Short mmCIF file of C-alpha atoms in Angstrom, two decimals:
data_model
loop_
_atom_site.label_atom_id
_atom_site.label_comp_id
_atom_site.label_asym_id
_atom_site.label_seq_id
_atom_site.Cartn_x
_atom_site.Cartn_y
_atom_site.Cartn_z
CA UNK J 245 24.12 -8.09 -15.95
CA UNK J 246 22.17 -10.95 -14.27
CA UNK J 247 18.41 -10.57 -13.56
CA UNK J 248 16.85 -12.60 -10.87
CA UNK J 249 13.94 -14.77 -12.11
CA UNK J 250 11.02 -15.68 -9.79
CA UNK J 251 8.51 -18.54 -10.71
CA UNK J 252 8.59 -20.49 -14.01
CA UNK J 253 10.59 -23.29 -12.45
CA UNK J 254 13.44 -20.93 -11.26
CA UNK J 255 15.17 -21.91 -7.91
CA UNK J 256 17.03 -18.59 -7.44
CA UNK J 257 16.72 -16.94 -4.06
CA UNK J 258 19.06 -13.92 -4.04
CA UNK J 259 19.58 -11.96 -0.92
CA UNK J 260 17.52 -8.91 -0.03
CA UNK J 261 20.48 -6.59 -0.23
CA UNK J 262 20.73 -7.50 -3.84
CA UNK J 263 17.21 -7.56 -5.09
CA UNK J 264 15.26 -5.85 -2.26
CA UNK J 265 13.31 -7.51 0.53
CA UNK J 266 10.03 -7.54 -1.44
CA UNK J 267 11.50 -9.62 -4.38
CA UNK J 268 13.48 -11.86 -1.85
CA UNK J 269 10.27 -12.69 -0.19
CA UNK J 270 8.52 -13.24 -3.47
CA UNK J 271 11.17 -15.73 -4.39
CA UNK J 272 10.87 -17.54 -0.98
CA UNK J 273 7.01 -17.73 -1.37
CA UNK J 274 7.47 -19.22 -4.95
CA UNK J 275 9.73 -21.79 -3.30
CA UNK J 276 7.03 -22.67 -0.87
CA UNK J 277 4.56 -23.46 -3.69
CA UNK J 278 2.40 -20.42 -3.10
CA UNK J 279 0.62 -18.81 -6.12
CA UNK J 280 3.04 -16.01 -7.00
CA UNK J 281 2.80 -14.38 -10.45
CA UNK J 282 6.19 -14.84 -12.24
CA UNK J 283 8.53 -11.92 -12.19
CA UNK J 284 12.12 -10.83 -12.83
CA UNK J 285 14.17 -8.34 -10.81
CA UNK J 286 16.78 -5.59 -11.82
CA UNK J 287 19.18 -5.28 -8.92
CA UNK J 288 19.75 -2.47 -6.29
CA UNK J 289 23.27 -1.75 -7.64
CA UNK J 290 21.92 -0.15 -10.77
CA UNK J 291 19.81 2.39 -8.90
CA UNK J 292 22.59 5.06 -8.21
CA UNK J 293 23.83 4.85 -11.81
CA UNK J 294 20.27 5.25 -13.31
CA UNK J 295 19.52 8.17 -10.96
CA UNK J 296 22.71 9.71 -12.17
CA UNK J 297 21.77 9.24 -15.81
CA UNK J 298 24.75 7.08 -16.75
CA UNK J 299 24.37 5.87 -20.37
CA UNK J 300 26.00 2.40 -19.74
CA UNK J 301 23.31 1.81 -16.92
CA UNK J 302 20.53 2.66 -19.26
CA UNK J 303 21.80 0.31 -21.88
CA UNK J 304 22.11 -2.43 -19.29
CA UNK J 305 18.57 -1.84 -18.19
CA UNK J 306 17.28 -2.14 -21.74
CA UNK J 307 18.97 -5.41 -22.31
CA UNK J 308 17.86 -6.70 -18.97
CA UNK J 309 14.24 -5.84 -19.81
CA UNK J 310 14.25 -7.62 -23.12
CA UNK J 311 15.68 -10.80 -21.47
CA UNK J 312 13.16 -10.67 -18.62
CA UNK J 313 10.19 -10.12 -20.85
CA UNK J 314 11.28 -13.17 -22.86
CA UNK J 315 11.26 -15.15 -19.59
CA UNK J 316 7.85 -13.85 -18.66
CA UNK J 317 6.44 -14.66 -22.09
CA UNK J 318 7.76 -18.10 -21.97
CA UNK J 319 6.45 -18.67 -18.43
CA UNK J 320 2.86 -17.34 -18.94
CA UNK J 321 2.27 -18.19 -22.57
CA UNK J 322 1.37 -14.74 -23.24
CA UNK J 323 3.18 -12.10 -25.33
CA UNK J 324 4.04 -8.51 -24.46
CA UNK J 325 2.24 -6.15 -26.77
CA UNK J 326 0.17 -8.89 -28.46
CA UNK J 327 -3.25 -8.16 -30.02
CA UNK J 328 -4.69 -11.64 -29.17
CA UNK J 329 -3.25 -12.95 -25.79
CA UNK J 330 -1.41 -9.93 -24.33
CA UNK J 331 0.92 -9.85 -21.31
CA UNK J 332 0.81 -6.79 -19.17
CA UNK J 333 3.27 -6.16 -16.35
CA UNK J 334 3.59 -4.21 -13.16
CA UNK J 335 6.79 -2.32 -12.38
CA UNK J 336 7.48 -2.29 -8.68
CA UNK J 337 10.12 -0.95 -6.32
CA UNK J 338 11.93 -2.71 -3.43
CA UNK J 339 14.63 -1.65 -1.09
CA UNK J 340 16.50 -3.93 1.20
CA UNK J 341 14.32 -2.70 4.09
CA UNK J 342 10.63 -2.19 3.85
CA UNK J 343 9.52 1.43 2.99
CA UNK J 344 5.70 1.00 2.72
CA UNK J 345 4.23 3.40 0.03
CA UNK J 346 7.19 5.58 -0.18
CA UNK J 347 8.55 4.41 -3.56
CA UNK J 348 6.69 4.19 -6.87
CA UNK J 349 4.66 1.49 -8.76
CA UNK J 350 3.47 1.52 -12.22
CA UNK J 351 0.74 -0.82 -13.29
CA UNK J 352 -0.69 -2.34 -16.46
CA UNK J 353 2.49 -1.50 -18.35
CA UNK J 354 2.16 -2.63 -21.99
CA UNK J 355 -1.42 -1.47 -22.31
CA UNK J 356 -1.05 0.15 -25.67
CA UNK J 357 -4.12 0.97 -27.85
CA UNK J 358 -3.67 -2.21 -29.94
CA UNK J 359 -3.46 -4.28 -26.78
CA UNK J 360 -6.99 -3.27 -25.47
CA UNK J 361 -8.44 -5.49 -28.27
CA UNK J 362 -6.34 -8.33 -27.06
CA UNK J 363 -7.62 -7.86 -23.55
CA UNK J 364 -11.20 -7.97 -24.84
CA UNK J 365 -10.46 -11.10 -26.81
CA UNK J 366 -8.78 -12.77 -23.82
CA UNK J 367 -11.43 -11.79 -21.15
CA UNK J 368 -14.53 -11.23 -23.11
CA UNK J 369 -14.98 -8.12 -21.03
CA UNK J 370 -14.61 -4.68 -22.73
CA UNK J 371 -15.17 -2.74 -19.47
CA UNK J 372 -12.16 -4.52 -17.90
CA UNK J 373 -10.05 -3.83 -20.96
CA UNK J 374 -10.72 -0.08 -21.06
CA UNK J 375 -10.38 0.11 -17.36
CA UNK J 376 -6.77 -1.25 -17.66
CA UNK J 377 -6.09 1.27 -20.47
CA UNK J 378 -7.31 4.29 -18.39
CA UNK J 379 -5.46 3.06 -15.33
CA UNK J 380 -2.28 2.66 -17.27
CA UNK J 381 -2.44 6.20 -18.72
CA UNK J 382 -3.13 7.69 -15.30
CA UNK J 383 -0.29 5.78 -13.63
CA UNK J 384 2.21 6.43 -16.38
CA UNK J 385 1.35 10.06 -16.60
CA UNK J 386 1.63 10.70 -12.85
CA UNK J 387 4.64 8.32 -12.08
CA UNK J 388 6.74 8.55 -15.24
CA UNK J 389 5.78 11.88 -16.66
CA UNK J 390 5.32 13.47 -13.29
CA UNK J 391 1.99 15.26 -14.13
CA UNK J 392 -0.27 16.61 -11.37
CA UNK J 393 -3.03 14.12 -10.42
CA UNK J 394 -5.73 16.76 -10.04
CA UNK J 395 -6.71 17.10 -13.79
CA UNK J 396 -7.19 13.29 -13.99
CA UNK J 397 -9.19 13.22 -10.85
CA UNK J 398 -11.32 16.17 -12.07
CA UNK J 399 -12.05 14.57 -15.46
CA UNK J 400 -13.07 11.23 -13.68
CA UNK J 401 -15.37 13.13 -11.21
CA UNK J 402 -16.98 15.05 -14.31
CA UNK J 403 -17.75 11.84 -16.14
CA UNK J 404 -19.19 10.13 -13.05
CA UNK J 405 -21.55 13.08 -12.60
CA UNK J 406 -22.54 13.30 -16.24
CA UNK J 407 -23.34 9.52 -16.26
CA UNK J 408 -25.06 9.61 -12.83
CA UNK J 409 -22.83 6.59 -12.15
CA UNK J 410 -22.44 6.96 -8.37
CA UNK J 411 -18.76 6.12 -8.59
CA UNK J 412 -16.23 4.85 -11.06
CA UNK J 413 -17.61 1.30 -10.75
CA UNK J 414 -20.82 2.45 -12.35
CA UNK J 415 -18.95 3.67 -15.56
CA UNK J 416 -19.55 1.35 -18.54
CA UNK J 417 -16.97 0.27 -21.24
CA UNK J 418 -17.92 3.14 -23.56
CA UNK J 419 -17.58 5.75 -20.87
CA UNK J 420 -14.23 4.35 -19.82
CA UNK J 421 -12.99 4.43 -23.52
CA UNK J 422 -13.94 8.16 -23.50
CA UNK J 423 -12.16 8.57 -20.22
CA UNK J 424 -9.03 6.97 -21.60
CA UNK J 425 -9.13 9.45 -24.57
CA UNK J 426 -9.63 12.32 -22.14
CA UNK J 427 -6.61 11.21 -20.09
CA UNK J 428 -4.48 10.91 -23.15
CA UNK J 429 -5.53 14.47 -24.19
CA UNK J 430 -4.50 15.83 -20.68
CA UNK J 431 -1.05 14.26 -21.33
CA UNK J 432 -0.79 15.85 -24.79
CA UNK J 433 -1.96 19.18 -23.50
CA UNK J 434 1.03 19.29 -21.22
CA UNK J 435 3.38 18.60 -24.36
CA UNK J 436 4.24 15.14 -23.03
CA UNK J 437 4.37 12.05 -25.08
CA UNK J 438 2.51 8.74 -24.04
CA UNK J 439 4.40 6.08 -25.94
CA UNK J 440 2.41 3.35 -27.71
CA UNK J 441 5.39 1.00 -27.96
CA UNK J 442 5.19 -1.41 -25.04
CA UNK J 443 8.98 -1.70 -24.64
CA UNK J 444 9.24 2.10 -24.51
CA UNK J 445 6.59 2.17 -21.82
CA UNK J 446 8.49 -0.50 -19.76
CA UNK J 447 11.90 1.30 -20.07
CA UNK J 448 10.42 4.59 -19.02
CA UNK J 449 8.49 3.02 -16.15
CA UNK J 450 11.70 1.16 -14.94
CA UNK J 451 13.74 4.48 -14.92
CA UNK J 452 10.95 6.31 -13.01
CA UNK J 453 10.75 3.61 -10.35
CA UNK J 454 14.51 3.85 -9.84
CA UNK J 455 14.08 7.65 -9.66
CA UNK J 456 11.48 7.39 -6.86
CA UNK J 457 14.36 6.56 -4.65
CA UNK J 458 15.20 10.24 -4.45
CA UNK J 459 11.58 11.52 -4.19
CA UNK J 460 10.95 13.92 -1.23
CA UNK J 461 8.64 11.53 0.68
CA UNK J 462 11.20 8.76 0.24
CA UNK J 463 14.10 10.86 1.59
CA UNK J 464 11.89 12.08 4.53
CA UNK J 465 10.86 8.61 5.43
CA UNK J 466 14.49 7.23 5.42
CA UNK J 467 15.60 10.16 7.62
CA UNK J 468 12.69 9.65 10.09
CA UNK J 469 13.31 5.87 10.22
CA UNK J 470 17.21 5.93 10.30
CA UNK J 471 17.45 4.24 6.85
CA UNK J 472 19.93 6.50 5.35
CA UNK J 473 22.56 3.65 4.88
CA UNK J 474 20.26 1.97 2.31
CA UNK J 475 21.93 1.91 -1.15
CA UNK J 476 18.73 2.08 -3.36
CA UNK J 477 15.76 0.25 -4.82
CA UNK J 478 15.55 -2.75 -7.01
CA UNK J 479 12.92 -2.89 -9.67
CA UNK J 480 10.66 -5.89 -9.95
CA UNK J 481 8.73 -6.54 -13.20
CA UNK J 482 5.82 -8.96 -12.61
CA UNK J 483 3.18 -10.38 -14.91
CA UNK J 484 -0.17 -8.63 -14.08
CA UNK J 485 -2.98 -10.46 -12.43
CA UNK J 486 -6.16 -8.62 -12.58
CA UNK J 487 -8.32 -7.59 -9.49
CA UNK J 488 -10.37 -5.50 -11.77
CA UNK J 489 -11.41 -8.27 -14.21
CA UNK J 490 -14.87 -8.82 -12.80
CA UNK J 491 -16.85 -9.01 -9.46
CA UNK J 492 -15.28 -12.41 -8.65
CA UNK J 493 -12.01 -10.43 -8.71
CA UNK J 494 -10.42 -7.94 -6.27
CA UNK J 495 -7.26 -6.82 -4.42
CA UNK J 496 -6.54 -6.66 -0.74
CA UNK J 497 -4.16 -6.59 2.08
CA UNK J 498 -4.10 -8.99 5.09
CA UNK J 499 -2.23 -9.32 8.40
CA UNK J 500 -1.74 -12.63 10.03
CA UNK J 501 -2.46 -10.82 13.39
CA UNK J 502 -3.90 -7.60 14.41
CA UNK J 503 -0.93 -5.05 14.03
CA UNK J 504 -2.63 -2.55 16.28
CA UNK J 505 -3.35 -4.67 19.29
CA UNK J 506 -1.55 -7.99 18.70
CA UNK J 507 -4.82 -9.98 18.88
CA UNK J 508 -4.42 -13.42 17.21
CA UNK J 509 -6.93 -13.13 14.49
CA UNK J 510 -6.21 -11.99 10.87
CA UNK J 511 -7.00 -8.58 9.71
CA UNK J 512 -8.12 -8.62 6.06
CA UNK J 513 -9.20 -5.65 3.89
CA UNK J 514 -10.43 -6.28 0.23
CA UNK J 515 -11.89 -4.23 -2.47
CA UNK J 516 -13.75 -6.19 -5.21
CA UNK J 517 -13.24 -5.36 -8.90
CA UNK J 518 -10.15 -3.30 -7.99
CA UNK J 519 -6.43 -3.23 -8.39
CA UNK J 520 -3.98 -3.23 -5.63
CA UNK J 521 -3.15 0.51 -5.64
CA UNK J 522 -6.86 1.22 -4.83
CA UNK J 523 -6.37 -0.53 -1.46
CA UNK J 524 -3.03 0.76 -0.39
CA UNK J 525 -3.53 4.23 -1.68
CA UNK J 526 -6.07 4.83 1.07
CA UNK J 527 -8.50 6.60 -1.32
CA UNK J 528 -11.29 4.11 -0.85
CA UNK J 529 -12.69 2.24 2.13
CA UNK J 530 -12.50 -1.47 1.70
CA UNK J 531 -14.68 -4.43 2.81
CA UNK J 532 -13.57 -7.04 5.46
CA UNK J 533 -12.96 -10.71 5.72
CA UNK J 534 -16.73 -11.45 6.32
CA UNK J 535 -17.53 -9.73 3.00
CA UNK J 536 -14.92 -11.94 1.23
CA UNK J 537 -16.15 -15.06 2.86
CA UNK J 538 -19.75 -14.26 1.69
CA UNK J 539 -18.79 -13.64 -1.97
CA UNK J 540 -15.86 -16.13 -2.39
CA UNK J 541 -15.67 -18.49 0.61
CA UNK J 542 -13.05 -20.79 -0.96
CA UNK J 543 -10.75 -17.83 -1.44
CA UNK J 544 -11.32 -16.67 2.14
CA UNK J 545 -10.37 -20.17 3.41
CA UNK J 546 -7.20 -20.35 1.18
CA UNK J 547 -6.14 -16.84 2.24
CA UNK J 548 -6.38 -17.84 5.93
CA UNK J 549 -4.19 -20.94 5.13
CA UNK J 550 -1.72 -18.82 3.30
CA UNK J 551 -1.43 -16.45 6.23
CA UNK J 552 -0.87 -19.28 8.68
CA UNK J 553 1.75 -20.86 6.48
CA UNK J 554 3.61 -17.51 6.00
CA UNK J 555 3.64 -16.68 9.63
CA UNK J 556 5.03 -20.14 10.54
CA UNK J 557 7.77 -20.01 7.85
CA UNK J 558 8.82 -16.44 8.65
CA UNK J 559 8.12 -16.91 12.37
CA UNK J 560 6.69 -13.44 12.56
CA UNK J 561 3.40 -11.56 11.84
CA UNK J 562 3.04 -11.03 8.11
CA UNK J 563 1.70 -8.15 6.08
CA UNK J 564 0.47 -9.73 2.83
CA UNK J 565 -0.74 -8.04 -0.42
CA UNK J 566 -2.92 -10.33 -2.69
CA UNK J 567 -5.07 -10.29 -5.77
CA UNK J 568 -8.01 -12.41 -6.69
CA UNK J 569 -8.53 -12.84 -10.51
CA UNK J 570 -11.89 -14.51 -11.45
CA UNK J 571 -12.01 -16.55 -8.21
CA UNK J 572 -8.22 -17.49 -8.16
CA UNK J 573 -6.04 -16.16 -5.35
CA UNK J 574 -2.56 -14.75 -6.15
CA UNK J 575 -0.11 -13.64 -3.52
CA UNK J 576 1.94 -10.47 -4.51
CA UNK J 577 3.99 -9.61 -1.44
CA UNK J 578 4.76 -10.48 2.19
CA UNK J 579 6.73 -8.66 4.73
CA UNK J 580 7.04 -8.38 8.52
CA UNK J 581 4.09 -6.25 9.60
CA UNK J 582 4.57 -2.87 11.10
CA UNK J 583 3.01 -2.87 14.51
CA UNK J 584 2.38 -0.64 17.45
CA UNK J 585 4.57 -1.05 20.63
CA UNK J 586 1.65 -2.51 22.48
CA UNK J 587 1.05 -5.07 19.64
CA UNK J 588 4.85 -5.83 19.58
CA UNK J 589 4.70 -6.84 23.18
CA UNK J 590 1.62 -9.08 22.86
CA UNK J 591 2.83 -10.65 19.70
CA UNK J 592 6.33 -11.46 21.13
CA UNK J 593 4.75 -13.20 24.11
CA UNK J 594 2.33 -15.13 22.00
CA UNK J 595 4.92 -16.20 19.55
CA UNK J 596 7.04 -17.58 22.47
CA UNK J 597 4.08 -19.46 23.90
CA UNK J 598 3.36 -21.02 20.54
CA UNK J 599 6.85 -22.17 20.11
CA UNK J 600 7.55 -20.13 16.95
CA UNK J 601 10.47 -18.07 18.58
CA UNK J 602 12.51 -18.35 21.81
CA UNK J 603 12.69 -15.91 24.54
CA UNK J 604 16.06 -14.53 23.41
CA UNK J 605 14.63 -13.63 20.03
CA UNK J 606 11.64 -12.19 21.54
CA UNK J 607 13.69 -9.90 23.71
CA UNK J 608 15.80 -8.91 20.64
CA UNK J 609 12.66 -7.89 18.73
CA UNK J 610 11.49 -5.82 21.64
CA UNK J 611 14.77 -4.10 22.08
CA UNK J 612 14.42 -0.34 21.47
CA UNK J 613 10.62 -0.47 21.83
CA UNK J 614 9.39 2.55 23.91
CA UNK J 615 8.09 0.77 26.87
CA UNK J 616 6.58 3.98 28.07
CA UNK J 617 3.98 3.69 25.30
CA UNK J 618 3.01 0.11 26.30
CA UNK J 619 -0.07 1.14 28.06
CA UNK J 620 -3.84 1.41 27.55
CA UNK J 621 -5.42 4.80 27.43
CA UNK J 622 -9.09 6.10 27.48
CA UNK J 623 -10.73 9.47 27.55
CA UNK J 624 -12.91 10.92 30.17
CA UNK J 625 -14.73 14.19 30.62
CA UNK J 626 -15.54 14.34 26.93
CA UNK J 627 -19.15 13.27 26.36
CA UNK J 628 -20.31 11.26 23.42
CA UNK J 629 -18.46 10.77 20.05
CA UNK J 630 -19.21 13.19 17.33
CA UNK J 631 -18.43 10.64 14.69
CA UNK J 632 -16.87 7.12 14.19
CA UNK J 633 -14.39 5.84 11.77
CA UNK J 634 -12.25 2.74 11.46
CA UNK J 635 -9.43 1.97 13.90
CA UNK J 636 -6.07 2.06 12.19
CA UNK J 637 -3.68 2.64 15.03
CA UNK J 638 -4.62 2.60 18.69
CA UNK J 639 -4.00 5.12 21.35
CA UNK J 640 -5.41 8.53 22.42
CA UNK J 641 -4.66 11.80 20.82
CA UNK J 642 -5.94 15.28 21.92
CA UNK J 643 -4.88 18.26 19.95
CA UNK J 644 -5.77 21.26 17.68
CA UNK J 645 -7.23 20.60 14.34
CA UNK J 646 -5.20 21.19 11.10
CA UNK J 647 -5.71 20.20 7.53
CA UNK J 648 -2.37 19.81 5.73
CA UNK J 649 1.05 18.50 6.57
CA UNK J 650 2.83 21.95 6.20
CA UNK J 651 0.43 23.43 8.91
CA UNK J 652 0.75 20.48 11.17
CA UNK J 653 4.59 20.80 11.21
CA UNK J 654 4.39 24.49 11.83
CA UNK J 655 1.82 24.17 14.68
CA UNK J 656 3.79 21.35 16.24
CA UNK J 657 7.02 23.41 16.20
CA UNK J 658 5.12 26.11 18.08
CA UNK J 659 4.40 23.61 20.83
CA UNK J 660 0.76 22.77 20.08
CA UNK J 661 -0.37 19.15 19.88
CA UNK J 662 -2.02 18.66 16.46
CA UNK J 663 -4.77 16.44 15.06
CA UNK J 664 -4.12 16.11 11.28
CA UNK J 665 -7.45 15.68 9.34
CA UNK J 666 -7.08 14.68 5.68
CA UNK J 667 -9.41 13.41 2.94
CA UNK J 668 -7.38 10.20 2.66
CA UNK J 669 -4.16 8.58 3.92
CA UNK J 670 -1.57 9.66 1.40
CA UNK J 671 1.94 8.69 2.07
CA UNK J 672 2.97 12.26 0.72
CA UNK J 673 1.77 13.39 4.32
CA UNK J 674 4.59 11.46 6.08
CA UNK J 675 6.13 14.82 7.47
CA UNK J 676 2.71 15.77 8.78
CA UNK J 677 2.12 12.35 10.30
CA UNK J 678 5.47 12.60 12.19
CA UNK J 679 4.45 16.10 13.60
CA UNK J 680 0.94 15.15 14.52
CA UNK J 681 -0.42 13.64 17.79
CA UNK J 682 -3.10 11.79 15.81
CA UNK J 683 -4.59 11.46 12.33
CA UNK J 684 -8.14 11.28 11.02
CA UNK J 685 -9.12 10.62 7.45
CA UNK J 686 -12.54 10.59 5.50
CA UNK J 687 -11.70 7.49 3.49
CA UNK J 688 -9.26 4.59 3.62
CA UNK J 689 -8.71 1.33 5.35
CA UNK J 690 -6.61 -0.12 8.07
CA UNK J 691 -4.19 -1.69 5.58
CA UNK J 692 -3.48 1.53 3.60
CA UNK J 693 0.20 2.26 3.27
CA UNK J 694 -0.14 5.52 5.25
CA UNK J 695 -1.98 3.75 7.96
CA UNK J 696 0.99 1.33 8.29
CA UNK J 697 3.28 4.32 8.64
CA UNK J 698 1.08 5.78 11.44
CA UNK J 699 1.24 2.45 13.33
CA UNK J 700 4.90 2.33 12.96
CA UNK J 701 5.22 5.88 14.31
CA UNK J 702 3.02 5.01 17.16
CA UNK J 703 0.48 7.57 16.13
CA UNK J 704 -3.27 7.10 17.03
CA UNK J 705 -5.16 6.98 13.57
CA UNK J 706 -8.76 6.72 12.63
CA UNK J 707 -9.59 6.17 9.00
CA UNK J 708 -12.77 5.96 6.88
CA UNK J 709 -14.79 8.41 8.74
CA UNK J 710 -17.81 8.81 6.44
CA UNK J 711 -19.19 11.91 7.96
CA UNK J 712 -15.81 13.85 7.73
CA UNK J 713 -15.33 16.24 4.73
CA UNK J 714 -12.02 18.16 4.46
CA UNK J 715 -11.52 21.23 2.28
CA UNK J 716 -8.89 20.23 -0.16
CA UNK J 717 -7.37 23.82 0.17
CA UNK J 718 -6.67 23.09 3.85
CA UNK J 719 -9.11 25.75 5.07
CA UNK J 720 -11.51 23.76 7.19
CA UNK J 721 -13.53 20.60 7.62
CA UNK J 722 -17.04 19.43 8.56
CA UNK J 723 -17.66 16.52 10.99
CA UNK J 724 -21.36 15.79 10.31
CA UNK J 725 -23.06 19.16 10.84
CA UNK J 726 -20.37 20.74 12.68
CA UNK J 727 -17.83 22.93 11.22
CA UNK J 728 -14.25 22.68 12.26
CA UNK J 729 -11.60 25.42 11.87
CA UNK J 730 -7.88 25.30 12.33
CA UNK J 731 -7.05 25.39 16.05
CA UNK J 732 -10.30 23.77 17.32
CA UNK J 733 -9.70 20.94 19.86
CA UNK J 734 -10.45 17.53 19.00
CA UNK J 735 -9.94 14.15 20.76
CA UNK J 736 -9.67 10.67 19.12
CA UNK J 737 -9.62 7.17 20.36
CA UNK J 738 -7.52 5.12 17.92
CA UNK J 739 -8.70 1.68 19.21
CA UNK J 740 -12.44 2.33 18.95
CA UNK J 741 -12.37 4.76 16.07
CA UNK J 742 -14.33 7.42 18.19
CA UNK J 743 -13.87 11.12 17.36
CA UNK J 744 -14.86 13.76 19.86
CA UNK J 745 -15.28 17.53 19.71
CA UNK J 746 -13.32 19.24 22.50
CA UNK J 747 -10.36 18.42 24.85
CA UNK J 748 -10.75 15.29 26.84
CA UNK J 749 -8.71 14.04 29.81
CA UNK J 750 -6.43 10.97 29.08
CA UNK J 751 -6.43 8.24 31.63
CA UNK J 752 -3.54 5.83 31.36
CA UNK J 753 -3.30 2.16 32.48
CA UNK J 754 0.07 0.29 32.38
CA UNK J 755 0.32 -3.17 30.83
CA UNK J 756 1.65 -4.62 34.11
CA UNK J 757 1.14 -8.35 33.52
CA UNK J 758 2.86 -8.30 30.06
CA UNK J 759 5.73 -6.15 31.34
CA UNK J 760 6.18 -8.46 34.28
CA UNK J 761 6.63 -11.50 32.01
CA UNK J 762 9.24 -9.73 29.82
CA UNK J 763 11.18 -8.79 32.88
CA UNK J 764 11.12 -12.44 34.11
CA UNK J 765 12.53 -13.51 30.61
CA UNK J 766 15.34 -11.04 31.04
CA UNK J 767 16.32 -12.47 34.37
CA UNK J 768 16.38 -15.95 33.10
CA UNK J 769 18.22 -15.07 29.87
CA UNK J 770 20.82 -13.15 31.82
#
């Protein structure tokens, strides 16, 4: 079986239907000379056989992984499982069409106990090394072994409280070493095995990523988005770069233009001393481009240049995931950005004016867009906001409060408009997103995977509302000093991030000038 190689002098550029759109775009970026960590890809056509448990497919995966790791070792100069200069890898999914956050990723694979010493030697930073170890155990346990996340979160919260750390970033290396041991004990208490052999870790992670193709959230998303014709996911194994290495490191997501409004300025979210899953999971509220510019101005400038180059090369607005390791920028992914209908209209017009696409292509991209949603809305008869969050998807939503996806679906089926309030933007809530009129979360950023899904669905969404607390049992919430119970009316403005108590009146204004320009194109093209 042939594996596709990315970086290390490889000129391969296989099609997306063979290696997935994510890997195909990685190869294209590498060919453009952008800083892409080297990788290899196992093809989509293995997915069905692995999911079915076919022994020949499992053997083919094992052989391919050994060949691929040899390529990464040669390219990076590091050795998988080494005690002095170790190579760790990420194991990522990728279908032929983008499915943001719906498939699984396992990070820091290869971080066996003996490898921790190698990370310390390589970096001189024991905290970083133990952070990688505890992240690997948590990722492997939840994705590969399919253990519940709650015991790990509870143990982390207990240690943060005991150490008066104020958050996980306040935990020192000794505490993270204890946390890793506690995580391993959770796994053993479930009678599961956490392998210490790096190749066993890699094979198990690869099979788990293939299996994520049939997870409930992935199946639901494909059904909602009309993607049932897709054949499976590829698996990309990529050399790790470390956003958690120190405070000159970080991970983030950037859009070359605003995917909510279509405005021509980049939208950049970054978390310092963090890995990529911290950003896209929606479980933390990130910093913005201004913060990046203050701390790492050279990286901020380079990132803007990368966004401009990718937008010109792909002739479309790009959604880019990146990592910064000790002041060096690495680009991990690019794809066409999910956008609201209103943003799609403005972006199409602007790209034509800038000469990146023609009118025929712009009309093709707008084909099927719900023009009835191409309007601006605002609220009246509602008073002052009870709280503010971060705008993740524009629009107005007025509905009754609910606190979990199951209740959101049930209330929507009864005919009630619903505002779904959640602690964070989890992609596990995709069914609830689909049923809700709008979404509000306590933490998270504009670039979290679930925020992208909300925009794609055209759902008004406000994230990172610091004064919101949601009962994790789905029984209620508090907005500042106000208690909210299921059925209470709320109104949200997705564009401003304002949240109101009560039932406001929605005022709609049509985007007349933009729609008129599109109609003039149609008449000329016809």
